[in-house]
Short mmCIF file of C-alpha atoms in Angstrom, two decimals:
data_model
loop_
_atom_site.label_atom_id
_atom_site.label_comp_id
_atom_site.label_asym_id
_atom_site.label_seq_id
_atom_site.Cartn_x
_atom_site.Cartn_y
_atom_site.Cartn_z
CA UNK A 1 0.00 0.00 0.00
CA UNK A 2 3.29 2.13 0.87
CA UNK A 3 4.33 1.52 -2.45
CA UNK A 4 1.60 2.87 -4.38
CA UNK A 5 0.57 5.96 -2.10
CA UNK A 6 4.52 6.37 -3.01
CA UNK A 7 3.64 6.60 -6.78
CA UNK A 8 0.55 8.45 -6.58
CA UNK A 9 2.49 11.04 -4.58
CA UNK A 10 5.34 11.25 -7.18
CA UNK A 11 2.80 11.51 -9.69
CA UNK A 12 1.02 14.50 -7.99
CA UNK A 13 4.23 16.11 -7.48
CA UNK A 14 5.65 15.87 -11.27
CA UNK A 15 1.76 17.13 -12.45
CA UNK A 16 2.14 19.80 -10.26
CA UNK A 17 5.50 21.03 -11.15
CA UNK A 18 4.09 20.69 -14.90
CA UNK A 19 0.87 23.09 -13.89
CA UNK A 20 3.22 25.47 -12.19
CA UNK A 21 5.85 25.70 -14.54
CA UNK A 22 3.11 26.08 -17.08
CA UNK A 23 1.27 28.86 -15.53
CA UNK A 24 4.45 30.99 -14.71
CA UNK A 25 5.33 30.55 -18.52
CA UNK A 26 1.86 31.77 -19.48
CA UNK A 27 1.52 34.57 -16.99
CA UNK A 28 5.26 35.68 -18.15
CA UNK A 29 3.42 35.97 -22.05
CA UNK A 30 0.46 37.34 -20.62
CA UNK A 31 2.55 40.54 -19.09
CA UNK A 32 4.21 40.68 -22.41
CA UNK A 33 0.71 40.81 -24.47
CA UNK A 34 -1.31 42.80 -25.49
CA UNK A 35 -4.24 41.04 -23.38
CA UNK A 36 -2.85 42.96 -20.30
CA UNK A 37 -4.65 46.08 -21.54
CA UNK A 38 -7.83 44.10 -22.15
CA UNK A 39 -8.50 42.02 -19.66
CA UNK A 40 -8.70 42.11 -15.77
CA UNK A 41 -5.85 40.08 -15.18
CA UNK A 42 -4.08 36.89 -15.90
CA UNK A 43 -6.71 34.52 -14.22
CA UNK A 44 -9.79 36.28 -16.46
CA UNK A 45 -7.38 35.87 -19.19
CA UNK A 46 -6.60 32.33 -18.84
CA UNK A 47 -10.37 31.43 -17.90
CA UNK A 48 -11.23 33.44 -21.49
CA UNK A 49 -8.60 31.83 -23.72
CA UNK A 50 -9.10 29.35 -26.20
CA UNK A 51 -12.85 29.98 -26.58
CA UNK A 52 -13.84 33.25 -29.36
CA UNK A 53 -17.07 34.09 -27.63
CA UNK A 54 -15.60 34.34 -23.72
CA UNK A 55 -12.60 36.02 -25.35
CA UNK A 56 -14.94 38.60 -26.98
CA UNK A 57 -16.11 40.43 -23.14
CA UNK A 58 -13.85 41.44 -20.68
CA UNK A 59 -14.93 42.50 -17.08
CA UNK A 60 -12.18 45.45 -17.29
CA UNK A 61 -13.78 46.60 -20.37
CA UNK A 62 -17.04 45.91 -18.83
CA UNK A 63 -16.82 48.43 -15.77
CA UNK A 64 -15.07 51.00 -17.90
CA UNK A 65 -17.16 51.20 -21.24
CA UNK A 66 -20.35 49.23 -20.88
CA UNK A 67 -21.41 47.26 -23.69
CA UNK A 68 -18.57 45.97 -25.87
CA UNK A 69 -16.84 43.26 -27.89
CA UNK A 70 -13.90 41.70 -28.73
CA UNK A 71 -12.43 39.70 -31.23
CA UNK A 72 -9.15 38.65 -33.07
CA UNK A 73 -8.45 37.97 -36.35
CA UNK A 74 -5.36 37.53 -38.41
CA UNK A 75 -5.11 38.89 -42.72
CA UNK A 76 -2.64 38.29 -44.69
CA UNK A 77 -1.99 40.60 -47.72
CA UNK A 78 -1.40 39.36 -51.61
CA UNK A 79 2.25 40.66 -50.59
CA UNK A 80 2.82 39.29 -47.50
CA UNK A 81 5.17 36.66 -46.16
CA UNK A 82 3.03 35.85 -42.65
CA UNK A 83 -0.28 36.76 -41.53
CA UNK A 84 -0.70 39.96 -39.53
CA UNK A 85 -2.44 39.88 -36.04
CA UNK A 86 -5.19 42.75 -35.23
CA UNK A 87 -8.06 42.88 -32.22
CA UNK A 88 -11.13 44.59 -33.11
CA UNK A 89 -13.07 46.42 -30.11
CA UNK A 90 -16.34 47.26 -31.03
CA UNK A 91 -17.79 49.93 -27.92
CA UNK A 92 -20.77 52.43 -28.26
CA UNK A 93 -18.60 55.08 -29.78
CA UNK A 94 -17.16 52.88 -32.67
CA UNK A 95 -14.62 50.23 -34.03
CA UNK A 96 -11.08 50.59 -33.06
CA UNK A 97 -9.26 48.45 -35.26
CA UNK A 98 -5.46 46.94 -32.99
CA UNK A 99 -2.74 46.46 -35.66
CA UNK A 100 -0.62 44.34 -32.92
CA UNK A 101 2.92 44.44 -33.83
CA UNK A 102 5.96 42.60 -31.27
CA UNK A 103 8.85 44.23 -32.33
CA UNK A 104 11.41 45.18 -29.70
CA UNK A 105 14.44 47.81 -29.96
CA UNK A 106 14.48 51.35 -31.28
CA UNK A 107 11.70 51.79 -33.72
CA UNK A 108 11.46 54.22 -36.14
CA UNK A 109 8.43 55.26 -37.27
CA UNK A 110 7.61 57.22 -40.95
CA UNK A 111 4.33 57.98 -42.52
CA UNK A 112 5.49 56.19 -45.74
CA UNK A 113 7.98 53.92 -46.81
CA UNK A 114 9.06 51.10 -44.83
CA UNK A 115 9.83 51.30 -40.65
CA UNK A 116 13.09 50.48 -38.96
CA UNK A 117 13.95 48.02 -36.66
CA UNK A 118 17.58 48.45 -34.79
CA UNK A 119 18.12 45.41 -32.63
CA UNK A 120 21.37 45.19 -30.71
CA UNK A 121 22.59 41.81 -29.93
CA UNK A 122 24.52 41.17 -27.08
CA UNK A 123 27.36 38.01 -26.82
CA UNK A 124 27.81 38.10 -23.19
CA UNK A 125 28.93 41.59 -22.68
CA UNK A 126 28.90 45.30 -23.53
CA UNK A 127 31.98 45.19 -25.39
CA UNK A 128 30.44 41.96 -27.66
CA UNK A 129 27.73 43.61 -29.00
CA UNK A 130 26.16 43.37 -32.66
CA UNK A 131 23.95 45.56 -34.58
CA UNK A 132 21.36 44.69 -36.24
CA UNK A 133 18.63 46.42 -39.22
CA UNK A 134 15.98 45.59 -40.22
CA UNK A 135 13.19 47.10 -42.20
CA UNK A 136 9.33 46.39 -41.27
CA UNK A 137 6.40 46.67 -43.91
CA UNK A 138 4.94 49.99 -43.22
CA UNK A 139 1.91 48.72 -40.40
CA UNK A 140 0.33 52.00 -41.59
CA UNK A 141 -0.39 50.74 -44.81
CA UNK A 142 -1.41 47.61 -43.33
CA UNK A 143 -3.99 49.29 -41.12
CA UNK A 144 -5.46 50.67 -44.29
CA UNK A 145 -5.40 48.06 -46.22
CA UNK A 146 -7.61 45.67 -43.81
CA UNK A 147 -9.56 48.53 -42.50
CA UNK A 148 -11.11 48.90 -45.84
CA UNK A 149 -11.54 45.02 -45.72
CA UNK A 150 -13.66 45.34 -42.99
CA UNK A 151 -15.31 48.69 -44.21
CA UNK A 152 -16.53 46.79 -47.26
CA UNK A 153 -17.78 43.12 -44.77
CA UNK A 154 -19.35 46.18 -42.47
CA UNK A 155 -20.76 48.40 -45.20
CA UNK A 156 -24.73 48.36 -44.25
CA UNK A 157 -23.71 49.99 -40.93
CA UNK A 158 -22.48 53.90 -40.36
CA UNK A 159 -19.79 53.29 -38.04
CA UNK A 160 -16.72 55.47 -36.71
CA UNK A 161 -13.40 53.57 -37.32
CA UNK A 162 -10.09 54.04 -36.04
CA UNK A 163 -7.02 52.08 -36.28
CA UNK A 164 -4.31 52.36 -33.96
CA UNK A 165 -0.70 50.03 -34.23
CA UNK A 166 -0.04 49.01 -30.71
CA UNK A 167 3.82 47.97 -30.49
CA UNK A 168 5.64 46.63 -27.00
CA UNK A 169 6.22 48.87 -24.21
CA UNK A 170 9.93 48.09 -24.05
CA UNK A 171 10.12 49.11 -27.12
CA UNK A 172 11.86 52.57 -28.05
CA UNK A 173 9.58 54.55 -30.20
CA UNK A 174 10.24 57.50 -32.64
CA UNK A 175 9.39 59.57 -35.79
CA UNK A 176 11.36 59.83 -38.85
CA UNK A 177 9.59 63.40 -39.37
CA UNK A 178 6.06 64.40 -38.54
CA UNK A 179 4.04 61.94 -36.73
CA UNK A 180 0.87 60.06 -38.06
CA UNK A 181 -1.99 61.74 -37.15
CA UNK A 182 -4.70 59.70 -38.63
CA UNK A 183 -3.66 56.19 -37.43
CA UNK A 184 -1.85 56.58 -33.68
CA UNK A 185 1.17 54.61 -33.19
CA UNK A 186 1.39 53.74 -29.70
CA UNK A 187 2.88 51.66 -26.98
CA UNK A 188 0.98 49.25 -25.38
CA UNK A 189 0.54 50.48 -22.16
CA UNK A 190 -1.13 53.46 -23.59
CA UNK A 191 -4.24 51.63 -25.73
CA UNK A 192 -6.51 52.14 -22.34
CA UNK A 193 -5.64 55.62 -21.94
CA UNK A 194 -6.68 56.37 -25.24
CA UNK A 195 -9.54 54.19 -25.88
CA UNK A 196 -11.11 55.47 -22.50
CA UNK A 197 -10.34 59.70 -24.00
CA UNK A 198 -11.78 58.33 -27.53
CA UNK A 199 -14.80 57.05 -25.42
CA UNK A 200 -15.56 59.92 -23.40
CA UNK A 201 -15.29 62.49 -26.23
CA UNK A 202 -17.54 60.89 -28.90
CA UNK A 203 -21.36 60.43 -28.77
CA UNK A 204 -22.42 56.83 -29.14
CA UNK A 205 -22.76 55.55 -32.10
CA UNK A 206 -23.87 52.18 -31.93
CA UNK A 207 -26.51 50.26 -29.76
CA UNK A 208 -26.01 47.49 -27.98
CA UNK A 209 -27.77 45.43 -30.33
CA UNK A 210 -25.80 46.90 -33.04
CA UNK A 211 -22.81 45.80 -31.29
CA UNK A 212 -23.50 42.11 -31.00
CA UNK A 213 -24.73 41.87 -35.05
CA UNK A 214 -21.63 43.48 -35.82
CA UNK A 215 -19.77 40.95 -34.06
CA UNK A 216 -21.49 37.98 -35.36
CA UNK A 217 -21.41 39.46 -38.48
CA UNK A 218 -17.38 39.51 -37.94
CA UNK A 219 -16.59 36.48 -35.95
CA UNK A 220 -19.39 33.49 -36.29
CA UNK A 221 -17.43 31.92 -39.06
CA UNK A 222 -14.42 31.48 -36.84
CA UNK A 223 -17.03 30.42 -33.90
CA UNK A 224 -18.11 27.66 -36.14
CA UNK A 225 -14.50 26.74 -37.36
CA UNK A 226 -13.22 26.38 -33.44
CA UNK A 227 -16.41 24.40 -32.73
CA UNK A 228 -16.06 21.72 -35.51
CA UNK A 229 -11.98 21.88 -35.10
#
């Protein structure tokens, strides 16, 4: 009897390193994401995940703006290599449209033409250091381009838009000239701060029923997909 309350015990132990090591390594991404400005924390997060329609309300969003939804989608130009990641938020005052980009180092920014990437690599030391370009589609263009995508899926409804590219806060982030007015380019720790401003300024736009068709509208193909998957 010793020897199997011996194995069930080892067994519990390795299982619960596994969950722990696990939910360190996904609370470490969940910092580094985007989700951190979304969501009310990790455990809402990791309740939400891997299901479209709990991933598409948040309670932080709840509290702050009422009515809303979520949802994320990835597009993929003619021209382009790998898919692009964006989150649409749908709220009363209209649909902000998250061009989510993960780049770290010193960013430069330009309203066309491509935008630059240095990345310094380090071998063990300040003096072993390499340097490192590299030149990033312009995620303005992007925004365009699938903002028009959805203009054309959403055209039977009179809704504000606004995209926004949301890069990492350790990033560093500057302008090669005059900034982007149109499209912000922002850190991530700053997408609350200006959805809530956007929010209080405008007049609503959309119902709460409007929201919801909108969504479906948006997202019940991939709802079906990750049901029959």
């Amino acid at each position: 009897m010793s020897v199997w309350s011996d194995v069930i015990a080892g067994f519990a132990l390795i299982a619960g390193t596994y969950w722990l090591i696990k939910t360190v390594h996904d609370w470490l991404r969940f910092r580094r994401s985007v989700q951190k400005e979304i969501y009310s924390g990790f455990f809402e997060y990791a309740f939400r995940r891997k299901n479209l329609m709990r991933l598409s309300e948040s309670f932080y969003f709840k509290n702050s703006f009422g009515k809303h939804r979520i949802f994320y989608q990835l597009a993929q130009a003619e021209n382009q290599k790998a898919p692009q990641a964006y989150v649409l938020i749908l709220l009363t005052s209209g649909l902000y449209i998250l061009n989510i980009k993960n780049q770290g180092g010193k960013i430069t920014a330009r309203k066309t033409g491509d935008f630059k990437q240095h990345y310094t690599e380090k071998h063990g030391g300040k003096e072993l250091q390499t340097e490192h370009l590299y030149l990033l589609k312009n995620p303005l263009e992007e925004s365009r381009f699938f903002e028009e995508r959805i203009r054309k899926r959403l055209k039977n409804f009179r809704i504000p838009y606004q995209s926004i590219v949301v890069f990492p806060d350790h990033c560093q982030l500057s302008w090669d000239g005059e900034a982007e007015k149109e499209i912000p380019v922002i850190k991530r720790g700053q997408l609350f701060g200006l959805l809530e401003a956007d929010f209080t300024e405008a007049l609503d736009s959309l119902t709460e029923s409007q929201i919801d068709e909108i969504f479906h509208i948006l997202a019940d193909e991939s709802i079906a997909l990750e049901k029959n998957g």
